[in-house]
GROMACS .gro file of C-alpha atoms in nm:
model
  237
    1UNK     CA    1   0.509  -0.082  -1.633
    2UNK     CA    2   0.301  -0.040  -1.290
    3UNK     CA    3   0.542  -0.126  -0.961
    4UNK     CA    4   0.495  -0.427  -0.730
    5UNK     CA    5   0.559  -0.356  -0.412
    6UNK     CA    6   0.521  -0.593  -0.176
    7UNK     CA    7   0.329  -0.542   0.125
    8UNK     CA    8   0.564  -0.794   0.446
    9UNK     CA    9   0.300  -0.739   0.735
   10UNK     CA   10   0.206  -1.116   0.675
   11UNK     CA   11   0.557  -1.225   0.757
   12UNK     CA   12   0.611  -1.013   1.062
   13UNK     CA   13   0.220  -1.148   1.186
   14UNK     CA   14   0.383  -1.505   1.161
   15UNK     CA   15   0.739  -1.388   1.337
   16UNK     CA   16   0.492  -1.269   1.634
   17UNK     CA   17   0.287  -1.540   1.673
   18UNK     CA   18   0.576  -1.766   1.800
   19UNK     CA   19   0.816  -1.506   1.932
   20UNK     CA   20   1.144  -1.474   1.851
   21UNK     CA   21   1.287  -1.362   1.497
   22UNK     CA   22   1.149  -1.649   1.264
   23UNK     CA   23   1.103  -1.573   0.973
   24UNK     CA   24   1.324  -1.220   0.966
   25UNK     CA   25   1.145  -0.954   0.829
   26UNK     CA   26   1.452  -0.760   0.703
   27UNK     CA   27   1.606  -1.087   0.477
   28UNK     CA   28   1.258  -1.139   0.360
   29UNK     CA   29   1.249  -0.753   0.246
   30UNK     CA   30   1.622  -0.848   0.091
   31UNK     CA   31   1.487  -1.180  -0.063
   32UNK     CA   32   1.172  -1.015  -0.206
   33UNK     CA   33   1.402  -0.736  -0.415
   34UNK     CA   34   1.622  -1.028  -0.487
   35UNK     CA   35   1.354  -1.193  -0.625
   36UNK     CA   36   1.250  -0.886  -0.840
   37UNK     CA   37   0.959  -0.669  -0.625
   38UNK     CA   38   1.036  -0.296  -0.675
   39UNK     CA   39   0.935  -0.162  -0.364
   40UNK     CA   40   0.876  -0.303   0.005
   41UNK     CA   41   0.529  -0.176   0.192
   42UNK     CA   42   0.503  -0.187   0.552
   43UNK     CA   43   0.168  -0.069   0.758
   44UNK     CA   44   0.257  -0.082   1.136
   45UNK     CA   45  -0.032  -0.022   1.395
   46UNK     CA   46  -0.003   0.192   1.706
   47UNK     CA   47  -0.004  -0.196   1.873
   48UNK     CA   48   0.253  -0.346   1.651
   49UNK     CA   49   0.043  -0.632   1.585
   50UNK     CA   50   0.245  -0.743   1.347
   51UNK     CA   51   0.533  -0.472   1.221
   52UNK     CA   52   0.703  -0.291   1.481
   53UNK     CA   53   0.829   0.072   1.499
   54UNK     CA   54   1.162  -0.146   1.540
   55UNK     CA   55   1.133  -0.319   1.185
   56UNK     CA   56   1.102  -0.003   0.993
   57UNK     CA   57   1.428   0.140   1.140
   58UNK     CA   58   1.596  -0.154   1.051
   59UNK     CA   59   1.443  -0.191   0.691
   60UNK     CA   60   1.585   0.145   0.648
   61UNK     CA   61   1.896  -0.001   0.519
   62UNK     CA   62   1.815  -0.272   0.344
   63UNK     CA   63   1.516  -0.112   0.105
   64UNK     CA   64   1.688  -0.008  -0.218
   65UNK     CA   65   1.362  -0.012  -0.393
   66UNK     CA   66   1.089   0.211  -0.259
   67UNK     CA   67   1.027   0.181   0.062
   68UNK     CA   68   0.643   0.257   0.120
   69UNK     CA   69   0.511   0.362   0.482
   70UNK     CA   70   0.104   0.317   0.540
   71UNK     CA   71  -0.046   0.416   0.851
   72UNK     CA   72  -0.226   0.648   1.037
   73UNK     CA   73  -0.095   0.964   1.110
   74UNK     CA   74  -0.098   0.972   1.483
   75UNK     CA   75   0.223   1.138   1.632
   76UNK     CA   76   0.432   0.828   1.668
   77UNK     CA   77   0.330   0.669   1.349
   78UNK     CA   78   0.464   1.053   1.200
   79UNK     CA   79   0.799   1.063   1.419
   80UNK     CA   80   0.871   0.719   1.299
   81UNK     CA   81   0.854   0.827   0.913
   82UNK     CA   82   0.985   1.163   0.989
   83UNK     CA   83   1.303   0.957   1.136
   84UNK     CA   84   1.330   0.702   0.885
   85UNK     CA   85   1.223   0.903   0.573
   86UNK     CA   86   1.105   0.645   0.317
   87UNK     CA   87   1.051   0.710  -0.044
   88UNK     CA   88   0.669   0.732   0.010
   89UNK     CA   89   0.434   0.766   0.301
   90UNK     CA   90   0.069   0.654   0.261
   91UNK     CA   91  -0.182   0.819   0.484
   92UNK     CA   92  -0.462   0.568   0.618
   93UNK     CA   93  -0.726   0.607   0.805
   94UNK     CA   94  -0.747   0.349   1.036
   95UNK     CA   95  -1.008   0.234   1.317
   96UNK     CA   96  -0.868   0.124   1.607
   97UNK     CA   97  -1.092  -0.179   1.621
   98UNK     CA   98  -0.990  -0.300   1.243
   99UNK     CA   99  -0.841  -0.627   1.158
  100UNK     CA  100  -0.689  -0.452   0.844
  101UNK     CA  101  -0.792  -0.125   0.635
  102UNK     CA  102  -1.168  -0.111   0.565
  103UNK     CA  103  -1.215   0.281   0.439
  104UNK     CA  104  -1.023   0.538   0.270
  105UNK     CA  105  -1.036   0.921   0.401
  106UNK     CA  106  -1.311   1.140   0.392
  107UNK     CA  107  -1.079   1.420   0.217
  108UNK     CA  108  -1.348   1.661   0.202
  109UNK     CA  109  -1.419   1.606   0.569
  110UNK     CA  110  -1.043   1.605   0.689
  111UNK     CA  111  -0.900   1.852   0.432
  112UNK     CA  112  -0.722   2.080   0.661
  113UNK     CA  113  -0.569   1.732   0.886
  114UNK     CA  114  -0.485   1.618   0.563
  115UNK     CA  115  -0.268   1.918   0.452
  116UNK     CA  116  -0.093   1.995   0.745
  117UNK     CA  117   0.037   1.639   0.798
  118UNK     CA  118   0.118   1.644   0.412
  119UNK     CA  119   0.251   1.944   0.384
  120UNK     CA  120   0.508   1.799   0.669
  121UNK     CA  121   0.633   1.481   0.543
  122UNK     CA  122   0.680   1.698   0.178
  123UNK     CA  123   0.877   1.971   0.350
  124UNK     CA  124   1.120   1.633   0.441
  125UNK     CA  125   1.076   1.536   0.074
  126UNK     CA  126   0.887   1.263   0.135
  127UNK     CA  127   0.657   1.149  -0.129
  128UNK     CA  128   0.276   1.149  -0.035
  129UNK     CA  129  -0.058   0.957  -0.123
  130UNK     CA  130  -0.346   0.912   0.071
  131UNK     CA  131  -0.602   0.609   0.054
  132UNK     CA  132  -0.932   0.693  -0.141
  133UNK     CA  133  -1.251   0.491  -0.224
  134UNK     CA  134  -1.319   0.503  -0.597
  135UNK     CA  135  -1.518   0.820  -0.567
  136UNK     CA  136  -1.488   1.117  -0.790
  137UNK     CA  137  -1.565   1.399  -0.493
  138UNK     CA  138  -1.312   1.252  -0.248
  139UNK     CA  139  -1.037   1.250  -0.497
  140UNK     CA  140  -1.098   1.579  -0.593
  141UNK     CA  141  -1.105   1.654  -0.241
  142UNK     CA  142  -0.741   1.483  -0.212
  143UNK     CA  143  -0.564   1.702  -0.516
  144UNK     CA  144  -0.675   1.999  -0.288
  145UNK     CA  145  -0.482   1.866   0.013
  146UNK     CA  146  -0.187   1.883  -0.193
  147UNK     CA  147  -0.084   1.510  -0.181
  148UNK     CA  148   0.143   1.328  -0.439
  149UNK     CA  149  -0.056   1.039  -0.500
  150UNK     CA  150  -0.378   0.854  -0.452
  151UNK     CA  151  -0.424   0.482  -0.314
  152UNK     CA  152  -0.758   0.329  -0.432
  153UNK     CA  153  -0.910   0.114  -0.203
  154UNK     CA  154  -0.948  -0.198  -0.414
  155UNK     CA  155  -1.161  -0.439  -0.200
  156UNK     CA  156  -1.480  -0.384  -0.364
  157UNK     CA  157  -1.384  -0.459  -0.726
  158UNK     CA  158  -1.213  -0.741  -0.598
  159UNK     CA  159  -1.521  -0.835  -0.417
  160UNK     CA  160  -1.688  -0.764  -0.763
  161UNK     CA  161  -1.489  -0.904  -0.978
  162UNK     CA  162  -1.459  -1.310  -0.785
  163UNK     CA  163  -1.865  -1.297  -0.843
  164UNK     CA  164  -1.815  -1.228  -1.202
  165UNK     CA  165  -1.859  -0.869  -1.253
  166UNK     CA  166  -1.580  -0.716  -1.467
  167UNK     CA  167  -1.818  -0.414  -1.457
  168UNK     CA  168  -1.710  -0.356  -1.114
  169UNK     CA  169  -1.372  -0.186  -1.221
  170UNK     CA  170  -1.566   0.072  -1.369
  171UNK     CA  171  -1.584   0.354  -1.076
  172UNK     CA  172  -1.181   0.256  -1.028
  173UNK     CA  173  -1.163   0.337  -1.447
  174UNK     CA  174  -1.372   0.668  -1.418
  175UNK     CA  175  -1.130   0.770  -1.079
  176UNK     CA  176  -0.763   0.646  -1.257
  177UNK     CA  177  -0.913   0.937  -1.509
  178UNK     CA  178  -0.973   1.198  -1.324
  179UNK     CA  179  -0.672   1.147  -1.081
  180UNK     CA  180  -0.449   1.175  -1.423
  181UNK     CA  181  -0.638   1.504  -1.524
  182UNK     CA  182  -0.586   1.619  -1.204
  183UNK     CA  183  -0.200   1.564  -1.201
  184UNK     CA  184  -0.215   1.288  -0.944
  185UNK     CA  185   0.009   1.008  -0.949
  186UNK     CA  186  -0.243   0.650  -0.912
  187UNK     CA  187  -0.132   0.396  -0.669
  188UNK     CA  188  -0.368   0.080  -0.593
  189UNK     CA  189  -0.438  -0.164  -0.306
  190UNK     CA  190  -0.620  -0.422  -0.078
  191UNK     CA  191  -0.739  -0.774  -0.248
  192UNK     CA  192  -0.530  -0.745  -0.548
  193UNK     CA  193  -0.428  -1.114  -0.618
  194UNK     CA  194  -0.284  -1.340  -0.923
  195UNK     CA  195  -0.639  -1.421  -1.001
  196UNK     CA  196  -0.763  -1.028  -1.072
  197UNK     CA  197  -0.486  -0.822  -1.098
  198UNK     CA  198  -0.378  -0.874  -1.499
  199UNK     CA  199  -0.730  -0.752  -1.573
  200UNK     CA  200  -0.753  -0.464  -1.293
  201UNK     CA  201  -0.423  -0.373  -1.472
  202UNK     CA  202  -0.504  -0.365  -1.816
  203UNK     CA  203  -0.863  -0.163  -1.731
  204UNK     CA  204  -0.674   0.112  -1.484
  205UNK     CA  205  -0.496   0.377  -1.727
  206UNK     CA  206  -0.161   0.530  -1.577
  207UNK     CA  207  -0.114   0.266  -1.255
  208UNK     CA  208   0.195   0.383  -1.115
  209UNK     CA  209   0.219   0.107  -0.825
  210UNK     CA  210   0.046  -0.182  -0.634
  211UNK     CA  211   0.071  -0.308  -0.284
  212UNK     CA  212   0.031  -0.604  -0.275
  213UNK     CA  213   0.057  -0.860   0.092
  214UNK     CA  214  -0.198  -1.088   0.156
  215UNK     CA  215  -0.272  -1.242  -0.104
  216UNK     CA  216   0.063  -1.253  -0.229
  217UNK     CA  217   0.186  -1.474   0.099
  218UNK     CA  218  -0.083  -1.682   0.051
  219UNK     CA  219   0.010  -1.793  -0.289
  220UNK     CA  220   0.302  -1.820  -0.183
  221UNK     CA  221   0.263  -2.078   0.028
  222UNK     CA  222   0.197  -2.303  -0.286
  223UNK     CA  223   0.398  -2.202  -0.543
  224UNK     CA  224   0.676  -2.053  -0.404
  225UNK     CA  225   0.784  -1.649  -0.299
  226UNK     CA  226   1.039  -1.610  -0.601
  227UNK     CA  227   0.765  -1.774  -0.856
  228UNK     CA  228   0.451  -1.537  -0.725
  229UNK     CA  229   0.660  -1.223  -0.723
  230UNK     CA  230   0.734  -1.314  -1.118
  231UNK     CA  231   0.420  -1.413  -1.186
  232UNK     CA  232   0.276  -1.088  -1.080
  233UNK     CA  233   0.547  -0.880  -1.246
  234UNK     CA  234   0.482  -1.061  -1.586
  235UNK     CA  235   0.102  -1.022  -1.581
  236UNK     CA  236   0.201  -0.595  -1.479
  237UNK     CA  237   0.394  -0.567  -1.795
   0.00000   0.00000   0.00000
């Protein structure tokens, strides 16, 4: 069965925008578990737009799932996970003017950044993946960093996939494949939803995890937190 985890930068981007500690990002983390989600993903920004350093200290001991880290590797972002240690650190790169994550690395380009901040958070056992379009070259480029895992950057089958095309899963099938004979673990992320994500599952051989947020606090809106996180888990088994 592939992992929800469930991506709470939506909640804390609602806590900020009226101050204050409404609604708590730590009891939703708690609730979410509750509920059933098997692993919490945060992705704070160097801004704290929405989670702060603050939150993922105080997650810390309340994640008894995984606890999934996503960020750039700046210094602080690193301090932070070297402090807090989560089960899994995801390395992305992110531009400074982005509403949310738009690229995954260049690992061919960044190979020797790449395994020096890996090589790091391992030595602190610290699982590691790194974000990755769906392209063959750049995932081969991430097995020689020594990473884990791989995230694939999901937005463009999504994109493909709401206009019809089921054929756009295909560079994310080809990719799942060589990732496996390459001994990396497959994670997945960014537009998953309830609408795509039974057939991105069933098309994606050995899915270990998705991270899923936005969408997933959207739906929930209308049907409900506890029913969503079920309804995704059902159409993952």
């Amino acid at each position: 069965m592939t992992k929800l985890s469930v991506n709470i930068n939506k909640i804390a981007t609602l806590r900020n925008s009226r101050g204050g500690d409404v609604p708590n990002v730590v009891q939703f983390a708690k609730d979410a578990q509750r509920f059933g989600a098997e692993g919490i993903t945060i992705h704070p920004r160097p801004d704290e737009r929405h989670i702060r350093y603050q939150d993922a200290r105080d997650l810390k001991a309340e994640v008894y799932t995984e606890y999934n880290i996503e960020g750039k590797p700046i210094p602080s972002f690193m301090d932070l996970v070297l402090e807090v240690k989560p089960t899994q650190v995801t390395l992305v790169p992110d531009a400074e003017e982005a509403i949310t994550s738009n690229a995954g690395w260049d690992t061919l380009k960044h190979k020797d950044f790449l395994c020096e901040v890996i090589k790091e958070f391992q030595a602190h056992g610290i699982r590691t993946s790194i974000f990755v379009d769906p392209i063959l070259a750049q995932i081969e480029g991430a097995k020689a960093t020594g990473t884990d895992r791989i995230e694939l950057y999901t937005e463009a089958f999504a994109q493909q996939y709401s206009l019809g095309n089921e054929k756009g899963v295909t560079p994310y099938v080809d990719s799942a494949n060589l990732a496996q004979e390459l001994g990396l673990g497959l994670n997945a992320g960014h537009d998953l939803s309830l609408d795509n994500i039974a057939f991105f599952k069933a098309q994606i051989p050995h899915l270990l995890e998705v991270s899923i947020g936005h969408a997933l606090i959207a739906e929930s809106l209308y049907l409900g937190v506890e029913n969503v996180i079920q309804m995704y888990l059902r159409k993952l088994k």
